[in-house]
mmCIF file of C-alpha atoms in Angstrom:
data_model
loop_
_atom_site.group_PDB
_atom_site.id
_atom_site.type_symbol
_atom_site.label_atom_id
_atom_site.label_comp_id
_atom_site.label_asym_id
_atom_site.label_seq_id
_atom_site.Cartn_x
_atom_site.Cartn_y
_atom_site.Cartn_z
ATOM 1 C CA MET A 21 9.725 -8.010 52.471
ATOM 2 C CA HIS A 22 13.228 -8.356 51.209
ATOM 3 C CA VAL A 23 13.787 -9.749 47.856
ATOM 4 C CA THR A 24 17.317 -10.222 46.902
ATOM 5 C CA VAL A 25 18.926 -9.912 43.185
ATOM 6 C CA ARG A 26 20.444 -13.122 42.557
ATOM 7 C CA PRO A 27 22.051 -14.560 39.406
ATOM 8 C CA PRO A 28 20.113 -17.890 37.894
ATOM 9 C CA ASP A 29 20.659 -21.586 38.659
ATOM 10 C CA GLN A 30 21.563 -23.736 35.749
ATOM 11 C CA GLN A 31 18.069 -24.728 35.034
ATOM 12 C CA VAL A 32 16.655 -21.397 35.107
ATOM 13 C CA ALA A 33 19.577 -20.203 32.864
ATOM 14 C CA SER A 34 18.881 -22.920 30.350
ATOM 15 C CA GLU A 35 15.176 -21.904 30.360
ATOM 16 C CA LEU A 36 15.875 -18.297 29.596
ATOM 17 C CA ARG A 37 18.209 -19.313 27.081
ATOM 18 C CA ALA A 38 15.660 -21.407 25.399
ATOM 19 C CA VAL A 39 12.966 -18.784 25.588
ATOM 20 C CA GLU A 40 15.439 -16.272 24.198
ATOM 21 C CA LEU A 41 16.085 -18.642 21.336
ATOM 22 C CA ARG A 42 12.453 -19.214 20.518
ATOM 23 C CA ARG A 43 12.081 -15.284 20.254
ATOM 24 C CA GLN A 44 14.590 -14.986 17.750
ATOM 25 C CA ARG A 45 13.588 -17.800 15.843
ATOM 26 C CA ALA A 46 9.741 -16.715 15.725
ATOM 27 C CA LEU A 47 10.885 -13.099 14.798
ATOM 28 C CA VAL A 48 12.737 -14.415 11.921
ATOM 29 C CA ASP A 49 10.184 -16.768 10.756
ATOM 30 C CA ALA A 50 7.583 -14.157 11.676
ATOM 31 C CA ASP A 51 5.529 -16.677 13.523
ATOM 32 C CA PRO A 52 2.412 -14.924 15.011
ATOM 33 C CA ASP A 53 1.577 -18.232 17.396
ATOM 34 C CA ALA A 54 4.920 -18.578 18.652
ATOM 35 C CA LEU A 55 5.245 -14.744 19.303
ATOM 36 C CA ASP A 56 1.762 -14.823 21.113
ATOM 37 C CA GLU A 57 3.040 -17.772 23.618
ATOM 38 C CA ILE A 58 6.096 -16.159 24.764
ATOM 39 C CA PHE A 59 5.145 -12.355 24.947
ATOM 40 C CA ASP A 60 2.982 -11.178 28.002
ATOM 41 C CA ASP A 61 0.086 -9.520 27.171
ATOM 42 C CA THR A 62 1.472 -6.619 28.878
ATOM 43 C CA LEU A 63 4.698 -6.345 26.602
ATOM 44 C CA VAL A 64 6.240 -2.926 26.041
ATOM 45 C CA HIS A 65 8.556 -3.252 23.294
ATOM 46 C CA THR A 66 10.783 -0.300 22.487
ATOM 47 C CA HIS A 67 12.785 -0.545 19.329
ATOM 48 C CA ALA A 68 16.223 1.234 18.803
ATOM 49 C CA HIS A 69 14.700 4.054 17.034
ATOM 50 C CA GLY A 70 12.406 4.650 19.870
ATOM 51 C CA ILE A 71 9.038 3.546 18.554
ATOM 52 C CA THR A 72 7.319 1.611 21.286
ATOM 53 C CA HIS A 73 4.783 -1.301 20.414
ATOM 54 C CA THR A 74 2.138 -3.350 22.446
ATOM 55 C CA LYS A 75 2.458 -6.997 21.763
ATOM 56 C CA THR A 76 -0.495 -6.798 19.333
ATOM 57 C CA GLN A 77 1.344 -4.188 17.620
ATOM 58 C CA LEU A 78 4.718 -5.809 17.403
ATOM 59 C CA ILE A 79 3.158 -9.189 16.278
ATOM 60 C CA GLU A 80 1.247 -7.494 13.572
ATOM 61 C CA HIS A 81 4.484 -5.356 12.385
ATOM 62 C CA THR A 82 6.414 -8.638 12.303
ATOM 63 C CA VAL A 83 4.122 -10.613 10.526
ATOM 64 C CA SER A 84 3.293 -7.763 7.775
ATOM 65 C CA ARG A 85 7.078 -6.371 7.493
ATOM 66 C CA ARG A 86 8.849 -9.397 8.209
ATOM 67 C CA PRO A 87 12.070 -7.087 9.124
ATOM 68 C CA TYR A 88 14.022 -9.865 11.009
ATOM 69 C CA LEU A 89 16.531 -11.855 8.853
ATOM 70 C CA ARG A 90 18.641 -13.026 11.601
ATOM 71 C CA ILE A 91 19.431 -12.085 15.115
ATOM 72 C CA VAL A 92 22.600 -12.487 17.225
ATOM 73 C CA ARG A 93 23.192 -12.346 20.795
ATOM 74 C CA ASP A 94 26.561 -11.920 22.591
ATOM 75 C CA GLU A 95 26.949 -13.253 26.167
ATOM 76 C CA LEU A 96 23.926 -12.396 28.580
ATOM 77 C CA LEU A 97 24.273 -11.119 31.854
ATOM 78 C CA VAL A 98 20.751 -12.652 33.724
ATOM 79 C CA ARG A 99 19.421 -11.304 37.450
ATOM 80 C CA LEU A 100 16.602 -12.852 39.322
ATOM 81 C CA VAL A 101 14.277 -10.946 41.466
ATOM 82 C CA GLY A 102 12.157 -13.446 42.526
ATOM 83 C CA ASP A 103 9.818 -14.566 39.588
ATOM 84 C CA VAL A 104 11.149 -11.632 37.343
ATOM 85 C CA ALA A 105 14.375 -11.955 35.243
ATOM 86 C CA VAL A 106 16.357 -9.111 33.964
ATOM 87 C CA VAL A 107 18.303 -9.773 30.918
ATOM 88 C CA THR A 108 20.854 -7.937 29.308
ATOM 89 C CA GLY A 109 23.456 -7.947 26.729
ATOM 90 C CA GLY A 110 24.462 -6.961 23.165
ATOM 91 C CA LEU A 111 22.360 -7.705 20.129
ATOM 92 C CA THR A 112 22.745 -7.554 16.458
ATOM 93 C CA ASN A 113 19.754 -7.338 14.369
ATOM 94 C CA PHE A 114 20.081 -7.856 10.472
ATOM 95 C CA LEU A 115 17.102 -6.575 9.037
ATOM 96 C CA ARG A 116 15.250 -6.197 5.957
ATOM 97 C CA THR A 117 14.319 -2.299 4.816
ATOM 98 C CA PRO A 118 10.875 -1.328 3.606
ATOM 99 C CA ASP A 119 12.491 -0.636 0.479
ATOM 100 C CA GLY A 120 13.556 -4.236 -0.028
ATOM 101 C CA GLY A 121 17.416 -3.743 1.012
ATOM 102 C CA GLU A 122 19.088 -4.823 4.163
ATOM 103 C CA ARG A 123 20.770 -3.146 7.070
ATOM 104 C CA THR A 124 22.509 -4.342 10.449
ATOM 105 C CA LEU A 125 21.572 -3.087 13.970
ATOM 106 C CA ALA A 126 23.441 -3.482 16.615
ATOM 107 C CA GLY A 127 23.207 -2.245 20.630
ATOM 108 C CA VAL A 128 22.714 -3.492 23.846
ATOM 109 C CA ALA A 129 19.257 -4.953 24.726
ATOM 110 C CA THR A 130 17.541 -5.020 28.322
ATOM 111 C CA GLN A 131 14.823 -7.490 28.619
ATOM 112 C CA VAL A 132 12.368 -8.397 31.322
ATOM 113 C CA LEU A 133 10.570 -11.678 31.566
ATOM 114 C CA ARG A 134 8.354 -12.938 34.319
ATOM 115 C CA ARG A 135 7.853 -16.898 35.306
ATOM 116 C CA HIS A 136 4.180 -17.759 34.679
ATOM 117 C CA GLU A 137 3.125 -20.772 36.633
ATOM 118 C CA ARG A 138 1.613 -22.479 33.565
ATOM 119 C CA ASP A 139 3.307 -20.977 30.662
ATOM 120 C CA GLY A 140 6.668 -20.684 31.760
ATOM 121 C CA TRP A 141 8.965 -17.317 31.092
ATOM 122 C CA ARG A 142 6.912 -14.656 29.076
ATOM 123 C CA PHE A 143 8.735 -11.266 27.949
ATOM 124 C CA ILE A 144 7.232 -8.384 29.538
ATOM 125 C CA SER A 145 9.489 -5.471 28.284
ATOM 126 C CA PHE A 146 12.256 -4.999 25.883
ATOM 127 C CA GLN A 147 14.444 -1.866 25.140
ATOM 128 C CA MET A 148 17.413 -1.782 22.723
ATOM 129 C CA THR A 149 19.872 0.987 23.051
ATOM 130 C CA PRO A 150 21.976 1.296 19.436
ATOM 131 C CA PHE A 151 25.716 1.477 19.695
ATOM 132 C CA PRO A 152 27.047 5.040 18.652
ATOM 133 C CA GLU A 153 27.803 4.890 14.615
ATOM 134 C CA GLN A 154 31.653 4.374 14.416
ATOM 135 C CA LYS A 155 33.614 6.937 11.927
#
């Protein structure tokens, strides 16, 4: 079977933008119900510092620490392979540190989503690579 890699049509591109905006809001709001709905049970989320969380661990981390103050995305490159979307683009996280301070972390994130028949798009993988520090 030959599956092609293709760009999304306007409807799918809109759906993926919407679920990404929902992810951002849910992380900033530390909303466990919304995160549960958009993250697949098989989620593998690798943070820029290398720590990897499962879906349950990421939701617990987000709710207990509330690290996300604001999230900004650059233009996204979206590629479809069947019912899987690979989304790549710049990401800037404005974060609360454990000691109550704030920091900014910018880099490139690659996200993989799978379209479910009943539930729409769900994130199955996330990997952020931070930009090198500028001197």
